[in-house]
Short mmCIF file of C-alpha atoms and ligand atoms in Angstrom, two decimals:
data_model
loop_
_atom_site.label_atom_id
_atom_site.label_comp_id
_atom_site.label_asym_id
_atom_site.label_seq_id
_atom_site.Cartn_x
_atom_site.Cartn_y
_atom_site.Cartn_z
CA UNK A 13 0.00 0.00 0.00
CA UNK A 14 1.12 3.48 -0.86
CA UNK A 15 1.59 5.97 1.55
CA UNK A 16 -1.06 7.85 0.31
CA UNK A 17 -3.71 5.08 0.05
CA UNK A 18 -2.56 4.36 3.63
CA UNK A 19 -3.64 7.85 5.17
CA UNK A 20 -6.86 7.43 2.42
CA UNK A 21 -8.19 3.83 4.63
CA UNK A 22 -6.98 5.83 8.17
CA UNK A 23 -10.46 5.51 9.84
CA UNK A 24 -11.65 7.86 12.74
CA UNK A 25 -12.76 6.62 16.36
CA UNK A 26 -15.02 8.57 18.80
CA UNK A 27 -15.84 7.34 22.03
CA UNK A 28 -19.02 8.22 23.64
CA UNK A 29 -19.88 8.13 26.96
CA UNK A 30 -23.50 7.73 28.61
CA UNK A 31 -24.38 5.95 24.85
CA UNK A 32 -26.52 3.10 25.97
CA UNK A 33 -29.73 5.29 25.74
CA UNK A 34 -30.80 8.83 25.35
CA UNK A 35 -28.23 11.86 24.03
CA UNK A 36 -25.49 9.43 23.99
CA UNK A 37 -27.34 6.99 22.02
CA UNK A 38 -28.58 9.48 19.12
CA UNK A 39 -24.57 11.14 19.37
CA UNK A 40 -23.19 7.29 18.78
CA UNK A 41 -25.21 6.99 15.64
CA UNK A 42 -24.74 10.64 14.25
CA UNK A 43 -20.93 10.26 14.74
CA UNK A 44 -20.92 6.88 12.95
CA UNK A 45 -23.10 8.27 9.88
CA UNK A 46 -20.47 11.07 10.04
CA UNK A 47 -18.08 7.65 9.04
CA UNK A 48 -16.95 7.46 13.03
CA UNK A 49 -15.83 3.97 14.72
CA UNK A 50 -17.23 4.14 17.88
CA UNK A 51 -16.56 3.33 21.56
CA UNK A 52 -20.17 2.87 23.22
CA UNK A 53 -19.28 3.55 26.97
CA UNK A 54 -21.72 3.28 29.62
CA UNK A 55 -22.28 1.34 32.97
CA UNK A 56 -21.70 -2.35 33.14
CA UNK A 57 -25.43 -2.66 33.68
CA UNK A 58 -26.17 -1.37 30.65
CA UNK A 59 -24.45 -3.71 28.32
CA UNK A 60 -27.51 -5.05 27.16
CA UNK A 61 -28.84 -1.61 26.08
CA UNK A 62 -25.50 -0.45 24.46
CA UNK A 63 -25.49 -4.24 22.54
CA UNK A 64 -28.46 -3.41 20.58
CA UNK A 65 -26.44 0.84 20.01
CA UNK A 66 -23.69 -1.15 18.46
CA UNK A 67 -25.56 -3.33 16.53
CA UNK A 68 -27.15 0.00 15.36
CA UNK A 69 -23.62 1.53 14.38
CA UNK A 70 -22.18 -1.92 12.52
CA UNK A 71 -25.80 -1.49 10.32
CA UNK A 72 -24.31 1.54 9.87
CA UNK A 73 -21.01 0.23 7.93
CA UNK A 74 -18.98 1.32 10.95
CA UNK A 75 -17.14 -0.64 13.34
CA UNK A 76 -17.99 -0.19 17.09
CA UNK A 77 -17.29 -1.88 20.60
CA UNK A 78 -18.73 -1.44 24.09
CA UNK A 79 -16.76 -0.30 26.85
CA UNK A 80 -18.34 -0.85 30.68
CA UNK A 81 -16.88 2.16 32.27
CA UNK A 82 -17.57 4.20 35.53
CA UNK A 83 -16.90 7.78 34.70
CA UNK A 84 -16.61 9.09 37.84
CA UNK A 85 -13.80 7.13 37.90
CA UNK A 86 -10.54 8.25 36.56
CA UNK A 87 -9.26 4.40 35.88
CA UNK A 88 -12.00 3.80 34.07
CA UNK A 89 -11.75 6.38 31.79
CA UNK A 90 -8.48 6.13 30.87
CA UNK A 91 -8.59 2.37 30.46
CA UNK A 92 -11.79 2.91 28.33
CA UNK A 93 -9.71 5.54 26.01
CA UNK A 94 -6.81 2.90 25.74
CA UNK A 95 -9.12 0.05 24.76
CA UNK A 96 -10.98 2.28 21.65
CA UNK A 97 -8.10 3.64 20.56
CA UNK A 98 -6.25 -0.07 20.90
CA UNK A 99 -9.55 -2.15 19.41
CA UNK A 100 -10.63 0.33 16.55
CA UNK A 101 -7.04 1.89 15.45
CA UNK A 102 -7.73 5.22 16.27
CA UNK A 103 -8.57 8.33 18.67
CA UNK A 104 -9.71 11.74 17.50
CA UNK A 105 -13.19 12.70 19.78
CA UNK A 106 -14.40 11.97 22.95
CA UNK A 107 -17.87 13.21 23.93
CA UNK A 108 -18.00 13.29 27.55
CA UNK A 109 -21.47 12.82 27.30
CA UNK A 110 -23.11 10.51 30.84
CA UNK A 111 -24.57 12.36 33.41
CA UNK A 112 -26.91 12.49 36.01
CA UNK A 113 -30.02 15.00 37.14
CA UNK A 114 -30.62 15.18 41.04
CA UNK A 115 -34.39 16.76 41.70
CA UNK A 116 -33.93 18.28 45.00
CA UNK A 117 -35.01 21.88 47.38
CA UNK A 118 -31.93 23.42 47.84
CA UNK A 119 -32.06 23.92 51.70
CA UNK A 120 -32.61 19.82 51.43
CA UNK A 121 -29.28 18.89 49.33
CA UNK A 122 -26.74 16.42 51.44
CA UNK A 123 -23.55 16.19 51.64
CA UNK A 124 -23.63 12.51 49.67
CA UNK A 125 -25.35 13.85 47.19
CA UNK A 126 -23.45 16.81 46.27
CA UNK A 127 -20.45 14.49 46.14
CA UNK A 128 -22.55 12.28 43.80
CA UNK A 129 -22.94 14.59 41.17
CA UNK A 130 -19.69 16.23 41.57
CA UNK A 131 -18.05 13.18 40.93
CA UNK A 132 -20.19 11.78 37.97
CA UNK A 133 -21.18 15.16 36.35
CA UNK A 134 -17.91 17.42 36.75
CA UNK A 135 -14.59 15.00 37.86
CA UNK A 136 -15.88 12.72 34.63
CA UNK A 137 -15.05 15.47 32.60
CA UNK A 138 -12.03 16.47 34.07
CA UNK A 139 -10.82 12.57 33.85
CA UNK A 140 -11.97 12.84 29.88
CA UNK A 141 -10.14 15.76 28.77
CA UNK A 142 -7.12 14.47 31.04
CA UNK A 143 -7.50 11.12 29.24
CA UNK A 144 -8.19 12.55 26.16
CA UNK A 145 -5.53 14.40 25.80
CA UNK A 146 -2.97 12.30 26.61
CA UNK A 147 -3.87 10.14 23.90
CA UNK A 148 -4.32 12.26 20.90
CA UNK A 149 -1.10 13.42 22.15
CA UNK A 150 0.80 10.20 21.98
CA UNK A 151 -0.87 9.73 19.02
CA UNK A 152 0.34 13.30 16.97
CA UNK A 153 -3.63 14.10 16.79
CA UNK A 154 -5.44 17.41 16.55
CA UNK A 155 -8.65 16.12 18.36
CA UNK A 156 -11.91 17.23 19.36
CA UNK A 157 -13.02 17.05 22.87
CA UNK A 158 -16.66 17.92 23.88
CA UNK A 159 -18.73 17.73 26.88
CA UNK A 160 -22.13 17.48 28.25
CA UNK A 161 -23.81 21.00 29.43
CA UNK A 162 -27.13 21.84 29.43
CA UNK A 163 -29.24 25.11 29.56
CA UNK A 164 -28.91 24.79 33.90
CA UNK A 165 -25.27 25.90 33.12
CA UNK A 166 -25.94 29.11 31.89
CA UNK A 167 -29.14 29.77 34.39
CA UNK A 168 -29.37 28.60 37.49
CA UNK A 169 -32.59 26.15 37.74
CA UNK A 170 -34.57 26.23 40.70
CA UNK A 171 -34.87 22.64 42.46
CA UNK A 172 -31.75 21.62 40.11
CA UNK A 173 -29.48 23.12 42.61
CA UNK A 174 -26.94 20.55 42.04
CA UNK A 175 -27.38 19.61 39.11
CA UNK A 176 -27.11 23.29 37.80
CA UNK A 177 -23.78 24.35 39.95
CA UNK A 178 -22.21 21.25 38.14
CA UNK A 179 -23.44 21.98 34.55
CA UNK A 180 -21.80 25.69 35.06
CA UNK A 181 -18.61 23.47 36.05
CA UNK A 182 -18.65 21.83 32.96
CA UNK A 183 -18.90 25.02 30.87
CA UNK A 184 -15.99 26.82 33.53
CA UNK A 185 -13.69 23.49 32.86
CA UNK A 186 -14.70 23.90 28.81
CA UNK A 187 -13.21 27.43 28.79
CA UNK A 188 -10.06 26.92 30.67
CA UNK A 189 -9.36 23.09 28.87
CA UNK A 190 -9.80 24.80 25.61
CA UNK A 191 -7.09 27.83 26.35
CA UNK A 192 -4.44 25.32 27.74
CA UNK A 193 -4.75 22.29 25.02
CA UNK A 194 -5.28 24.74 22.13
CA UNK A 195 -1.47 25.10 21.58
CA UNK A 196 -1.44 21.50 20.93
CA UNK A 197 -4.43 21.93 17.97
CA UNK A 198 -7.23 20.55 20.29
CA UNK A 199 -10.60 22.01 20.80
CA UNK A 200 -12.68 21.98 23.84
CA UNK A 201 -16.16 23.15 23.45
CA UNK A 202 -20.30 21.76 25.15
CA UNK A 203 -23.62 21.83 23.55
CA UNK A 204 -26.35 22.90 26.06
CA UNK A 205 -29.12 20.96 25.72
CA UNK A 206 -32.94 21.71 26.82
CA UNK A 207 -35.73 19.60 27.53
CA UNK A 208 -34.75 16.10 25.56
CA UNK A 209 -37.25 13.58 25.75
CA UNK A 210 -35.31 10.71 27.79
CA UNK A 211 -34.86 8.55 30.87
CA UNK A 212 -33.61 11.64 32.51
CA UNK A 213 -36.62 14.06 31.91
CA UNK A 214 -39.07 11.10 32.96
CA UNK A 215 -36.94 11.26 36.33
CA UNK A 216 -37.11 14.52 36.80
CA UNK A 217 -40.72 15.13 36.32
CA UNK A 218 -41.76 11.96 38.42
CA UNK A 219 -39.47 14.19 41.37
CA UNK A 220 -40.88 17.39 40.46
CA UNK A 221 -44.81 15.54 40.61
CA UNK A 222 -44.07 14.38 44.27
CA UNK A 223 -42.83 17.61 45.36
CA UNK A 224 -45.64 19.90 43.91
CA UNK A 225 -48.08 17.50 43.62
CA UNK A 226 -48.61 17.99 39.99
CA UNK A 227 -49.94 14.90 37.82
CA UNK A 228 -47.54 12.95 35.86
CA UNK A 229 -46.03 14.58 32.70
CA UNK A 230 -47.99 17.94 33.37
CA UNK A 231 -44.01 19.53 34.76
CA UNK A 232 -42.62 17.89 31.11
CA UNK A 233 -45.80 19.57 29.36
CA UNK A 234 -45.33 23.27 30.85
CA UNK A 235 -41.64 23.47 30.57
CA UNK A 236 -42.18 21.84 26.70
CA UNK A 237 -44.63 25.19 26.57
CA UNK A 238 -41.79 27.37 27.16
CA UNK A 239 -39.66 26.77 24.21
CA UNK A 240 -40.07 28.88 21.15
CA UNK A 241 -40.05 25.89 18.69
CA UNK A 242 -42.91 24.47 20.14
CA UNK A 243 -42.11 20.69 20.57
CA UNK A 244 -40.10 18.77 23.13
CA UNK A 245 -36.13 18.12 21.95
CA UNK A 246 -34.67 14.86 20.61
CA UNK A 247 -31.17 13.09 20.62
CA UNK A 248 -30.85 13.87 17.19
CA UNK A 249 -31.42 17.71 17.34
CA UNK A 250 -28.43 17.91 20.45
CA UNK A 251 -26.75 15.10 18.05
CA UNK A 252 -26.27 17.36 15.22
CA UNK A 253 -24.08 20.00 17.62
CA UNK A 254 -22.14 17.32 18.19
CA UNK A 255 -21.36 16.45 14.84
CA UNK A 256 -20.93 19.56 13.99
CA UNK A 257 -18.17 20.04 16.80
CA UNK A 258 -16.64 16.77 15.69
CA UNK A 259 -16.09 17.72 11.75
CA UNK A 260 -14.18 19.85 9.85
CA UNK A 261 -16.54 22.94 9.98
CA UNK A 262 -15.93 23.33 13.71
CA UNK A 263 -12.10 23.37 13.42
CA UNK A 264 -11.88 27.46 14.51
CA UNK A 265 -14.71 26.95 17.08
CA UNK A 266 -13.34 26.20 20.87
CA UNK A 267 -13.83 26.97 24.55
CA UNK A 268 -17.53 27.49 23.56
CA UNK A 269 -20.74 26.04 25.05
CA UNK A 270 -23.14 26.21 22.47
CA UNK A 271 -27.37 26.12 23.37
CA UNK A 272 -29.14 24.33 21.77
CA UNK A 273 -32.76 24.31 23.03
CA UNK A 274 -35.42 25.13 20.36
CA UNK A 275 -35.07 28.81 21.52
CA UNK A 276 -35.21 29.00 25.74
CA UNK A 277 -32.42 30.69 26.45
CA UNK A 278 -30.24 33.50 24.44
CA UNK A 279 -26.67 33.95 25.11
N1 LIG B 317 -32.44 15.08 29.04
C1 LIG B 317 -32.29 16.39 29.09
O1 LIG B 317 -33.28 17.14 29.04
C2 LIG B 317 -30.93 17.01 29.18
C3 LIG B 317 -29.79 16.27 29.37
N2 LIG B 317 -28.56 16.91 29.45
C4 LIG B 317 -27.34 16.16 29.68
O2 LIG B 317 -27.14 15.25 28.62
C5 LIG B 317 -26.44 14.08 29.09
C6 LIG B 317 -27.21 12.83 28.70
O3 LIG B 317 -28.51 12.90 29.28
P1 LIG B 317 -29.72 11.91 28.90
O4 LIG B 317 -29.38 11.12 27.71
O5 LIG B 317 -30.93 12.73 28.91
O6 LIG B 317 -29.72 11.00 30.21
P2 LIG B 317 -30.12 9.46 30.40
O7 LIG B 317 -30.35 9.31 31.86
O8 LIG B 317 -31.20 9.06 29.47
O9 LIG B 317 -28.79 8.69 29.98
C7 LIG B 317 -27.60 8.86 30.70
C8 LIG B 317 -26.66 7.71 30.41
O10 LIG B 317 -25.48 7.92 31.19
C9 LIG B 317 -25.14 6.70 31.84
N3 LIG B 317 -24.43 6.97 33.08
C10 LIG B 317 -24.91 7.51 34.23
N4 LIG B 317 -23.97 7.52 35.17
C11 LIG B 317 -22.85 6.98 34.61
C12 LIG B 317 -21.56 6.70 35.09
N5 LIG B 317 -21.20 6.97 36.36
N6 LIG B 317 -20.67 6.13 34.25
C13 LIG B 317 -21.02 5.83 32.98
N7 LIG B 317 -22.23 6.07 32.47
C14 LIG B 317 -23.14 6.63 33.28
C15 LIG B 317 -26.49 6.02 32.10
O11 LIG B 317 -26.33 4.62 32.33
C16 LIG B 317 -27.24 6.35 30.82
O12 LIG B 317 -27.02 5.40 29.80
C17 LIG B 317 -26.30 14.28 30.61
O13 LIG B 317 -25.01 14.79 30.90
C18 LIG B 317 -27.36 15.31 30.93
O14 LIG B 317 -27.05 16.04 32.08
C19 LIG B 317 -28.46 18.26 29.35
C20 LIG B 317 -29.57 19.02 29.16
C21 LIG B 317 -30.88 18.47 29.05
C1 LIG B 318 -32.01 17.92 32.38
C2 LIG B 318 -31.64 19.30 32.16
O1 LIG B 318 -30.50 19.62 31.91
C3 LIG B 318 -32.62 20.25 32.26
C4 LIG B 318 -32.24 21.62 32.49
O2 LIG B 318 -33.75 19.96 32.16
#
């Protein structure tokens, strides 16, 4: 093979976190119709769930694995990087996508939840770009990195206490990951999602029904209300920021959290 055919059949990886369902899941499959391998990551009790995601990428023509992974812990993530970039050939985005909501009157938050969150919300994306970047350097790549926000990290959100001080974390870590890796060629940047029909948002307004006593799915309908486009968001809308911070059209963009929300907020 010629040197040129050789860089011609170089493939690209992406490894996902969170992918087993939800944002992750619609990210996974936009990345591999963007002509990404993939690293599904997610807990080891959702194997069965991110089975059937990679199925969905190899339909896809792509090559993908599953990788059971804590991201709160640091070990995990940096064995998970190892194994994509060792089992599909490659290493050029991670989307440090998993996360978890915590429904909860602020004069009511505890200590062990706090820490919860923290450590799966915020240190996870600390432990990605870490990881992250250590590879694509020992690698010679210019990657991408990007990382789960979320309209709570630009306003606070009442009874998302929590949840909203570590979704402004994520966007504070964005800016300052994306000033000191940018000598290197990587980016940094979030997309900041809004109300995305998932597991999550069918947690949060069960919470939010047995704290105001509202009827199931009536907290879901009136925050729906409140966006400008008029419908609830999908996977694939926050999947298509993704993409777009993972191609070639995004290569001057970085350090930036971008909404996207059908029109809530307006930065
Ligand atoms: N659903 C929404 O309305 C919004 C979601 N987001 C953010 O988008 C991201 C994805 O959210 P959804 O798909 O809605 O949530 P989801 O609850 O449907 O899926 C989250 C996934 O992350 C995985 N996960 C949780 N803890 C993990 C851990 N410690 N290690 C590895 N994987 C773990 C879960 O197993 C699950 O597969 C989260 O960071 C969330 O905060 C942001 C704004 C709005
Ligand atoms: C889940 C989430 O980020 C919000 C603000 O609903």
């Amino acid at each position: 093979m010629t040197m040129a055919e050789n860089k011609a059949s170089e493939n690209k990886v992406a490894l996902v976190t969170g992918a087993g369902q939800g944002i992750g899941r619609g990210i996974a499959l936009k990345l591999a119709s963007d002509g990404f391998d993939i690293a599904v990551v997610d807990l080891p009790f959702q194997e069965e769930k991110a089975a059937g995601v990679v199925s969905e990428i190899e339909a896809l023509g792509r090559k993908a694995i599953f990788v059971g992974a804590d991201v709160s812990k640091k070990d995990d993530i940096v064995a998970a990087v190892d194994r994509a970039a060792a089992e599909l050939g490659s290493f050029d985005v991670i989307v440090n996508n998993a996360g978890i909501a915590q429904v909860k009157p602020f004069e009511e938050i505890t200590e062990e939840e706090l820490n919860k969150i923290f450590a799966i919300n915020v240190n996870s994306v600390v432990w990605g770009i870490q990881a992250a970047a250590a590879k694509f350097t020992e690698l010679g790549k210019k990657g991408r990195i990007i990382s789960a926000a979320s309209i709570a990290s630009v306003k606070g959100f009442p009874i998302l206490g929590a949840y909203s001080a570590s979704k402004f974390a994520v966007r504070g870590l964005t800016q300052v990951a994306s000033q000191e890796l940018a000598p290197k060629g990587i980016t940094v940047n979030a997309y900041a999602p809004g109300i995305v029909g998932t597991g999550m948002w069918d947690e949060i307004d069960k919470r939010l029904s047995e704290i105001n006593g509202k009827p199931i799915g009536q907290n879901l309908k009136e925050n729906v209300e409140s966006i400008s486009l008029g419908r609830i968001e999908t996977p694939e809308d926050v999947a298509g920021v993704v993409s777009f911070f993972a191609g070639p059209n995004a290569a001057y963009v970085t350090g930036q959290t971008l909404l996207v929300d059908g029109g809530m907020l307006y930065s």
